[in-house]
Coordinates of C-alpha atoms and ligand atoms in Angstrom, one line a residue:
G1 CA 70.5 -198.2 -9.3
N2 CA 72.0 -194.9 -9.5
G3 CA 70.9 -191.8 -8.1
C4 CA 70.4 -192.9 -4.4
A5 CA 73.9 -193.1 -2.8
S6 CA 73.1 -191.8 0.2
P7 CA 74.4 -190.9 2.4
G8 CA 74.3 -188.0 0.0
P9 CA 72.7 -185.0 1.6
T10 CA 69.1 -184.8 2.1
L11 CA 66.7 -182.5 1.6
L12 CA 63.9 -181.5 4.2
F13 CA 60.2 -181.3 3.1
V14 CA 56.9 -180.5 4.9
K15 CA 53.9 -183.2 4.0
T16 CA 50.4 -181.4 4.7
S17 CA 47.4 -183.5 5.2
R18 CA 43.8 -182.0 5.0
A19 CA 43.3 -183.1 9.0
E20 CA 46.7 -181.0 10.2
E21 CA 47.2 -177.3 10.3
Q22 CA 50.7 -177.5 10.5
G23 CA 52.8 -179.8 7.7
R24 CA 54.9 -182.4 9.2
R25 CA 58.6 -182.0 8.1
F26 CA 60.5 -185.1 7.1
Y27 CA 63.5 -185.8 5.4
A28 CA 63.8 -187.5 1.8
C29 CA 66.8 -188.2 -0.6
S30 CA 66.9 -185.0 -2.7
A31 CA 67.7 -187.3 -5.9
C32 CA 64.5 -189.2 -5.1
R33 CA 62.0 -187.0 -3.5
D34 CA 59.4 -189.7 -4.0
R35 CA 59.2 -192.1 -1.3
K36 CA 58.5 -195.2 -3.6
D37 CA 61.7 -195.0 -5.1
C38 CA 63.8 -194.8 -2.2
S39 CA 64.5 -196.5 1.1
F40 CA 65.6 -193.1 2.6
F41 CA 62.2 -191.2 4.1
Q42 CA 62.2 -190.4 7.8
W43 CA 59.6 -188.0 9.9
E44 CA 61.6 -185.1 11.2
D45 CA 61.1 -186.0 14.9
E46 CA 61.0 -189.6 14.5
K47 CA 63.5 -191.6 16.1
V48 CA 65.3 -194.1 13.9
S49 CA 65.9 -197.9 15.3
E50 CA 69.1 -199.1 15.3
A51 CA 67.6 -202.3 12.9
R52 CA 66.7 -199.4 10.4
L53 CA 69.9 -198.0 10.3
A54 CA 71.6 -201.3 9.7
A55 CA 69.2 -202.4 7.2
R56 CA 69.8 -198.8 5.7
E57 CA 73.3 -199.2 5.6
E58 CA 73.0 -202.5 4.2
Y59 CA 71.2 -201.1 1.6
N60 CA 73.3 -198.4 0.5
R61 CA 76.3 -201.2 0.4
N62 CA 74.4 -202.8 -2.3
H63 CA 73.6 -200.4 -4.2
Q64 CA 77.0 -198.5 -4.5
P65 CA 78.0 -198.5 -7.9
S66 CA 80.5 -201.7 -8.8
F67 CA 83.5 -199.4 -9.7
T68 CA 84.5 -195.6 -8.6
H69 CA 84.9 -193.2 -11.5
R70 CA 89.1 -193.6 -11.3
Q71 CA 88.4 -197.1 -11.8
N72 CA 86.0 -196.9 -14.4
A73 CA 88.2 -194.5 -16.0
E74 CA 91.2 -196.8 -16.0
R75 CA 89.2 -199.8 -17.4
L76 CA 87.7 -197.4 -20.5
K77 CA 91.5 -197.2 -21.7
N78 CA 92.0 -201.3 -21.1
F79 CA 88.8 -202.0 -23.0
I80 CA 89.6 -199.3 -25.9
L81 CA 93.2 -201.8 -26.4
L82 CA 90.6 -205.0 -27.0
P83 CA 90.0 -206.1 -30.7
L84 CA 86.2 -205.3 -31.5
S85 CA 85.3 -209.1 -31.4
Q86 CA 86.2 -208.7 -27.4
R87 CA 84.1 -205.5 -26.6
K88 CA 81.1 -206.2 -24.9
F89 CA 78.4 -204.2 -23.2
C90 CA 76.5 -206.0 -20.5
Q91 CA 72.9 -204.3 -21.0
D92 CA 71.6 -205.9 -18.1
C93 CA 74.3 -204.1 -15.9
Q94 CA 74.7 -201.3 -18.4
Q95 CA 78.4 -202.1 -18.2
L96 CA 81.3 -202.5 -20.0
L97 CA 82.8 -205.7 -19.8
L98 CA 86.5 -206.9 -20.0
P99 CA 87.4 -210.5 -20.6
A100 CA 87.8 -211.5 -17.3
E101 CA 84.2 -210.3 -16.2
W102 CA 82.1 -211.9 -19.1
Q103 CA 81.7 -215.6 -16.6
E104 CA 80.0 -213.3 -13.9
H105 CA 77.6 -211.8 -16.4
S106 CA 76.6 -215.3 -18.0
G107 CA 72.8 -215.5 -19.0
H108 CA 73.0 -211.6 -19.5
Q109 CA 72.1 -209.7 -22.6
F110 CA 75.2 -208.6 -24.0
Q111 CA 75.7 -205.9 -26.7
C112 CA 78.9 -207.1 -28.8
D113 CA 81.5 -205.2 -31.2
I114 CA 81.3 -202.1 -29.4
S115 CA 82.9 -199.7 -31.9
T116 CA 85.1 -196.7 -30.6
A117 CA 82.2 -194.5 -32.5
Q118 CA 79.7 -196.4 -30.0
L119 CA 82.1 -195.2 -27.1
K120 CA 81.8 -191.6 -28.0
T121 CA 77.7 -192.0 -28.0
P122 CA 77.0 -193.9 -24.6
S123 CA 73.6 -192.0 -24.5
Q124 CA 72.6 -194.4 -27.3
L125 CA 74.3 -197.4 -25.6
L126 CA 72.8 -196.9 -22.4
Y127 CA 68.7 -197.1 -22.3
P128 CA 67.2 -194.0 -21.2
L129 CA 66.3 -194.3 -17.1
E130 CA 62.6 -193.8 -16.9
N131 CA 61.4 -193.4 -13.7
K132 CA 58.9 -190.7 -14.0
K133 CA 59.2 -188.1 -11.5
T134 CA 62.7 -187.9 -10.5
N135 CA 65.2 -189.4 -13.3
A136 CA 63.4 -189.3 -16.5
Q137 CA 65.8 -189.0 -19.5
Y138 CA 64.7 -187.4 -22.4
L139 CA 67.4 -187.3 -24.9
F140 CA 67.5 -184.6 -27.1
A141 CA 66.8 -185.0 -30.9
D142 CA 69.6 -184.8 -33.1
R143 CA 67.8 -181.9 -35.1
S144 CA 67.7 -179.8 -31.3
C145 CA 71.0 -180.9 -30.1
Q146 CA 72.8 -179.3 -33.3
F147 CA 70.2 -176.0 -32.9
L148 CA 72.3 -175.7 -29.6
L149 CA 75.8 -176.2 -30.5
D150 CA 75.4 -174.0 -33.5
L151 CA 73.7 -171.3 -31.2
I152 CA 76.5 -171.7 -28.5
I153 CA 79.0 -171.5 -31.0
A154 CA 77.6 -168.6 -32.7
L155 CA 77.2 -166.5 -29.1
G156 CA 80.9 -167.2 -29.4
F157 CA 81.2 -169.7 -26.5
R158 CA 84.1 -172.1 -25.8
R159 CA 83.3 -174.2 -23.0
V160 CA 79.8 -175.7 -22.2
L161 CA 79.2 -176.5 -18.3
S162 CA 76.6 -179.3 -19.4
V163 CA 74.4 -180.0 -16.1
G164 CA 71.9 -182.9 -17.1
T165 CA 72.8 -182.4 -20.7
P166 CA 74.5 -185.9 -21.8
R167 CA 73.7 -185.7 -25.3
L168 CA 75.0 -182.3 -26.0
H169 CA 78.1 -183.4 -24.1
E170 CA 78.7 -186.1 -26.4
M171 CA 78.2 -184.1 -29.2
I172 CA 80.9 -181.9 -28.2
Q173 CA 83.1 -184.4 -27.4
S174 CA 82.9 -186.5 -30.4
K175 CA 83.4 -183.3 -32.9
A176 CA 86.5 -182.3 -30.7
S177 CA 88.1 -185.7 -31.0
Q178 CA 87.2 -186.0 -35.0
D179 CA 88.1 -182.2 -35.5
K180 CA 91.3 -180.8 -34.7
D181 CA 89.9 -177.2 -35.6
F182 CA 87.0 -177.6 -33.3
S183 CA 87.9 -176.0 -30.1
V184 CA 84.6 -176.1 -27.6
R185 CA 85.1 -178.2 -24.5
S186 CA 82.3 -179.4 -22.4
L187 CA 82.5 -181.0 -18.8
L188 CA 79.2 -183.1 -18.1
L189 CA 78.0 -182.6 -14.4
D190 CA 75.0 -185.8 -13.9
I191 CA 73.5 -187.9 -11.7
D192 CA 73.5 -190.8 -13.9
F193 CA 76.6 -193.0 -13.0
R194 CA 77.0 -195.0 -15.8
Y195 CA 78.4 -192.4 -17.7
S196 CA 81.4 -192.3 -15.8
Q197 CA 82.6 -195.3 -17.9
F198 CA 83.1 -193.2 -21.1
Y199 CA 84.3 -190.4 -19.4
T200 CA 87.6 -189.1 -17.5
E201 CA 87.3 -187.2 -14.2
D202 CA 87.9 -184.5 -16.2
E203 CA 85.0 -184.8 -18.5
F204 CA 82.7 -185.9 -16.5
C205 CA 81.6 -185.4 -12.7
H206 CA 78.9 -187.1 -10.8
Y207 CA 76.5 -184.6 -9.7
N208 CA 73.2 -184.1 -7.8
M209 CA 71.5 -181.1 -9.2
F210 CA 68.8 -180.4 -6.4
N211 CA 71.2 -180.3 -4.0
H212 CA 74.5 -178.9 -5.5
Y213 CA 76.4 -181.9 -4.3
F214 CA 79.5 -183.6 -5.9
F215 CA 79.7 -186.9 -5.3
G216 CA 83.5 -186.8 -5.9
G217 CA 84.0 -184.7 -3.2
E218 CA 86.9 -181.7 -3.6
A219 CA 88.7 -182.8 -6.5
A220 CA 85.5 -182.7 -8.5
Q221 CA 84.3 -179.5 -7.2
E222 CA 87.6 -178.4 -8.1
T223 CA 87.8 -179.8 -11.7
C224 CA 84.3 -178.0 -11.6
Q225 CA 86.0 -174.8 -10.4
Q226 CA 89.1 -175.3 -13.3
F227 CA 86.7 -175.2 -15.9
L228 CA 84.8 -172.5 -15.2
Y229 CA 87.9 -170.5 -15.3
Q230 CA 87.6 -168.4 -18.2
D231 CA 90.7 -167.3 -20.6
T232 CA 89.9 -164.5 -23.0
G233 CA 88.2 -166.2 -25.8
E234 CA 87.3 -169.0 -23.7
R235 CA 84.0 -167.9 -22.7
V236 CA 81.8 -170.3 -20.7
I237 CA 78.2 -170.8 -20.9
M238 CA 75.8 -173.2 -18.6
V239 CA 73.6 -175.4 -20.3
T240 CA 70.9 -177.7 -18.1
D241 CA 67.7 -179.5 -18.8
P242 CA 66.3 -180.7 -15.6
P243 CA 64.1 -183.3 -15.2
F244 CA 60.7 -181.4 -15.2
G245 CA 59.8 -183.1 -12.1
G246 CA 62.4 -181.2 -10.2
L247 CA 61.4 -178.4 -7.8
V248 CA 62.6 -175.3 -9.4
E249 CA 63.5 -173.6 -6.0
A250 CA 65.6 -176.8 -5.6
L251 CA 67.6 -176.2 -8.5
A252 CA 67.4 -172.3 -8.7
S253 CA 69.2 -172.8 -5.5
S254 CA 71.8 -175.5 -6.9
F255 CA 72.6 -173.3 -10.5
K256 CA 73.1 -169.8 -7.7
K257 CA 75.6 -172.0 -6.4
L258 CA 77.2 -172.9 -9.6
M259 CA 77.2 -169.2 -11.0
T260 CA 79.0 -168.0 -7.4
M261 CA 81.6 -170.9 -8.8
W262 CA 81.8 -169.0 -11.7
R263 CA 82.0 -165.7 -10.7
E264 CA 84.8 -166.7 -8.0
T265 CA 87.1 -167.8 -10.5
E266 CA 89.2 -164.9 -11.4
K267 CA 88.2 -163.2 -14.7
E268 CA 89.4 -160.4 -16.3
G269 CA 86.9 -157.2 -15.8
D270 CA 83.5 -158.1 -15.7
N271 CA 82.9 -158.9 -12.1
N272 CA 79.5 -157.8 -11.8
Q273 CA 78.4 -160.7 -14.5
E274 CA 76.0 -163.5 -14.1
M275 CA 77.0 -166.9 -16.0
P276 CA 75.5 -167.0 -19.1
M277 CA 73.3 -170.1 -19.1
F278 CA 70.3 -171.6 -21.1
W279 CA 67.8 -173.5 -18.9
I280 CA 65.7 -175.7 -21.2
F281 CA 62.2 -176.3 -19.3
P282 CA 58.7 -176.2 -20.2
Y283 CA 57.1 -172.8 -20.5
F284 CA 54.4 -173.4 -17.9
F285 CA 57.3 -172.9 -15.3
E286 CA 58.1 -169.4 -16.7
S287 CA 56.7 -167.5 -13.8
R288 CA 58.6 -169.6 -11.3
I289 CA 62.0 -169.6 -13.3
L290 CA 61.5 -165.8 -13.6
E291 CA 60.8 -165.3 -9.6
F292 CA 64.4 -166.7 -9.2
F293 CA 66.1 -165.4 -12.2
P294 CA 64.4 -162.3 -12.8
S295 CA 67.3 -161.2 -15.4
F296 CA 65.8 -164.5 -17.7
S297 CA 64.0 -164.6 -20.4
M298 CA 62.0 -167.3 -22.3
M299 CA 62.6 -168.0 -25.8
D300 CA 59.9 -169.7 -28.5
Y301 CA 62.4 -172.3 -30.0
Q302 CA 60.4 -175.7 -29.3
V303 CA 63.1 -178.0 -28.0
D304 CA 62.5 -181.7 -29.3
Y305 CA 63.2 -185.1 -27.6
D306 CA 64.1 -188.4 -29.4
N307 CA 62.6 -190.8 -26.9
H308 CA 59.2 -188.6 -25.9
A309 CA 56.4 -189.0 -27.9
L310 CA 54.5 -186.1 -26.9
Y311 CA 57.7 -183.7 -27.2
K312 CA 58.3 -184.6 -30.9
H313 CA 58.5 -181.6 -33.5
G314 CA 55.2 -180.0 -34.5
K315 CA 55.8 -180.3 -38.0
T316 CA 56.0 -184.2 -38.2
G317 CA 52.0 -184.0 -37.5
R318 CA 52.8 -184.8 -33.6
R319 CA 52.1 -182.3 -30.6
Q320 CA 54.3 -179.4 -30.3
S321 CA 57.2 -179.5 -27.7
P322 CA 56.4 -177.3 -24.4
V323 CA 60.1 -177.0 -23.4
R324 CA 61.7 -173.9 -24.1
I325 CA 64.9 -172.3 -23.7
F326 CA 65.3 -169.4 -20.5
T327 CA 68.4 -167.4 -20.8
N328 CA 70.0 -164.6 -19.6
I329 CA 71.8 -163.9 -22.9
T330 CA 70.1 -160.7 -25.0
P331 CA 67.1 -162.0 -26.6
R332 CA 67.9 -160.9 -29.8
R333 CA 70.9 -162.6 -30.2
V334 CA 69.5 -165.7 -29.9
V335 CA 68.9 -166.2 -33.3
L336 CA 66.0 -169.1 -34.0
P337 CA 65.9 -170.7 -37.7
I338 CA 64.1 -169.0 -40.0
E339 CA 63.5 -172.3 -42.2
E340 CA 61.9 -173.9 -39.1
G341 CA 59.4 -170.7 -39.4
Y342 CA 60.7 -168.7 -36.5
R343 CA 60.8 -164.8 -37.4
F344 CA 62.4 -161.7 -35.7
C345 CA 59.8 -159.1 -34.0
T346 CA 61.5 -155.8 -34.2
I347 CA 59.0 -154.3 -31.5
C348 CA 59.9 -157.1 -29.3
Q349 CA 63.6 -157.6 -30.3
R350 CA 63.3 -161.3 -30.0
Y351 CA 62.3 -164.1 -32.2
V352 CA 59.1 -165.9 -32.3
S353 CA 57.3 -168.8 -33.5
S354 CA 55.5 -168.4 -37.0
G355 CA 51.9 -168.4 -35.0
N356 CA 53.2 -166.1 -32.4
Q357 CA 51.3 -162.5 -33.2
H358 CA 52.5 -159.5 -32.3
C359 CA 49.3 -158.2 -29.9
E360 CA 48.8 -154.7 -30.3
I361 CA 47.3 -154.1 -26.7
C362 CA 49.5 -156.3 -24.7
N363 CA 52.6 -154.7 -27.1
S364 CA 54.5 -158.1 -27.1
C365 CA 54.4 -161.4 -29.0
T366 CA 52.1 -163.1 -26.2
S367 CA 52.0 -166.6 -27.4
K368 CA 53.7 -169.4 -25.2
D369 CA 52.8 -172.5 -27.1
G370 CA 53.4 -171.3 -30.6
R371 CA 49.8 -171.2 -31.4
R372 CA 48.1 -167.9 -32.2
W373 CA 46.8 -166.4 -28.9
K374 CA 43.9 -164.1 -28.5
H375 CA 43.4 -160.9 -26.7
C376 CA 40.7 -161.0 -23.7
A377 CA 39.6 -157.6 -23.0
L378 CA 38.1 -158.6 -19.4
C379 CA 41.3 -160.1 -18.5
N380 CA 42.9 -157.6 -19.6
K381 CA 45.6 -160.3 -21.6
C382 CA 46.2 -162.7 -24.5
V383 CA 45.1 -166.3 -23.5
K384 CA 44.8 -169.5 -25.6
P385 CA 43.0 -169.4 -28.6
S386 CA 40.5 -172.8 -26.9
W387 CA 40.1 -170.4 -23.8
I388 CA 36.7 -168.5 -23.4
H389 CA 35.9 -165.8 -20.5
C390 CA 34.3 -167.3 -17.6
D391 CA 32.2 -165.0 -15.6
K392 CA 31.9 -167.1 -12.8
C393 CA 35.8 -167.3 -12.2
N394 CA 36.4 -164.0 -13.4
C395 CA 39.2 -165.2 -15.8
C396 CA 39.5 -167.6 -19.1
A397 CA 39.5 -171.1 -18.9
L398 CA 38.8 -174.2 -21.2
Q399 CA 34.9 -174.3 -21.9
D400 CA 34.5 -177.7 -19.8
H401 CA 36.2 -176.0 -17.1
S402 CA 34.6 -176.8 -13.3
C403 CA 33.9 -173.4 -11.6
E404 CA 35.5 -174.7 -8.5
R405 CA 38.4 -173.2 -7.1
T406 CA 40.9 -175.1 -5.3
D407 CA 42.5 -172.6 -2.9
A408 CA 45.6 -174.4 -2.0
G409 CA 47.9 -174.3 -4.9
C410 CA 48.7 -177.4 -6.9
F411 CA 51.6 -179.7 -5.4
V412 CA 53.8 -179.9 -8.1
C413 CA 53.9 -176.1 -9.7
G414 CA 52.4 -174.2 -7.2
K415 CA 50.0 -172.9 -9.1
A416 CA 46.4 -172.2 -8.1
G417 CA 43.3 -174.0 -10.0
H418 CA 44.3 -177.1 -10.2
K419 CA 45.4 -180.3 -8.1
R420 CA 48.7 -182.7 -8.7
S421 CA 46.7 -185.0 -10.8
T422 CA 45.8 -182.4 -13.3
C423 CA 48.7 -180.4 -13.2
P424 CA 49.1 -179.1 -17.1
R425 CA 52.7 -180.4 -16.9
L426 CA 51.2 -183.5 -17.1
S427 CA 48.5 -182.9 -19.6
L428 CA 49.2 -180.3 -22.4
A429 CA 46.0 -179.5 -23.2
Ligands
LIG501 N1 67.9 -183.6 -23.2 C1 69.1 -183.8 -22.4 C2 68.8 -184.8 -21.4 C3 67.8 -184.2 -20.4 S1 67.0 -185.8 -19.4 C4 70.2 -184.7 -23.4 O1 69.5 -185.3 -24.3 O2 71.2 -184.7 -22.9 C5 67.7 -184.7 -17.6 C6 69.3 -185.6 -17.5 O3 69.4 -184.9 -15.7 C7 69.6 -186.9 -17.2 O4 70.5 -187.4 -17.6 C8 69.7 -187.3 -15.7 O5 70.3 -187.9 -15.4 C9 69.8 -186.1 -15.1 N2 69.6 -185.8 -13.8 C10 68.3 -186.1 -13.4 N3 68.1 -186.1 -12.4 C11 69.6 -185.5 -11.7 C12 69.8 -184.6 -10.9 N4 69.9 -185.1 -9.3 N5 71.3 -184.4 -10.6 C13 71.7 -184.1 -11.9 N6 71.4 -184.6 -12.7 C14 70.3 -185.5 -13.1
LIG502 ZN1 56.3 -158.4 -30.7
LIG503 ZN1 47.4 -159.0 -25.7
LIG504 ZN1 39.3 -163.7 -20.2
LIG505 ZN1 50.1 -178.0 -11.0

């Protein structure tokens, strides 16, 4: 297991039920907000018995990773010295094995002949974690990863703080090791401790982006701080692709702390600036993200994933990806590939999808999902092509929507009009 390396910090949540006026407050591990995933759950006003505390400690002991990051870095050095025939990776334990350890893993499934190239692409060796709500790993399709890296370089950045983007990190790391002229560097911050087997403490920090927690303590924080220190010509950008089940508020608060760390490093001149950032997230979180980062705007580029059937590239006949780039970089500088159909709107001064038409009335290119949207005079805004204006609801909606209004917002995205079970994040109609 990973993620739930309590005693890491916990977040306080409010649980509301219909019967109660006020929600009852509870603590939960901030990496695993879903109770099912984690034994750490406690009502705020609850007394915890000695027995339960002991059980919890026992659980934590058993769920500690077998090796520390330092030990893993040392093990990697030894692993590289082994002949190919002795380089084994235990798929059950998700661990590189040294010959003396083979015995302990007898009966487990091994992957053999682990090449140096494979050690440089751990995201292909490790299986993607699948816990839906908290720790699903959706890996960038090569096309999207390459696009991001090219864009970063074209914008003049030479350092990338990769927060939950192991595949971008590994693309940068492996290019840097192959090509001496390639001068981009990356530091990975991720909760997936399995990566500590492949990277040194200067390349990877075990980090929880829901509560800005460095598991490696002050030393790890110092590594990050050092990395953010920006020499002339070594500009830094942060790129993050959080799990979509993450609370925007918690993520935003962590990212602001990373921005503060960046601001506090000595820089020449520009002290009032914000650390440049790409926050990769679905388009329906636009208003939530803008609430916390008013300087951000959403780009039309559709980010594709390898292991997510729904989010693959539109042109392959599959559904279009709802995932976008939110950034504080001036939109016109974020050049999207013409050969994939993106074009520049001179009025909006940004690149938009081919289907995104400039609406004269809204005076902007209004489509969020890549399809051509239509203007509704009654709503006074553009809406999805499949929507019609409903007089009962006094707004546009799908033809077969039910007109009942739900007062309380959705538990997940906070918007009114639907419940958690029908959150558009899950069904993308
Ligand atoms: N598209 C990215 C991966 C995004 S999946 C890529 O290809 O590089 C989300 C990533 O965030 C995973 O790597 C996951 O391990 C990490 N993650 C999930 N919860 C996290 C948390 N609480 N703190 C830090 N990283 C987290
Ligand atoms: Zn436009
Ligand atoms: Zn319009
Ligand atoms: Zn309408
Ligand atoms: Zn919702």
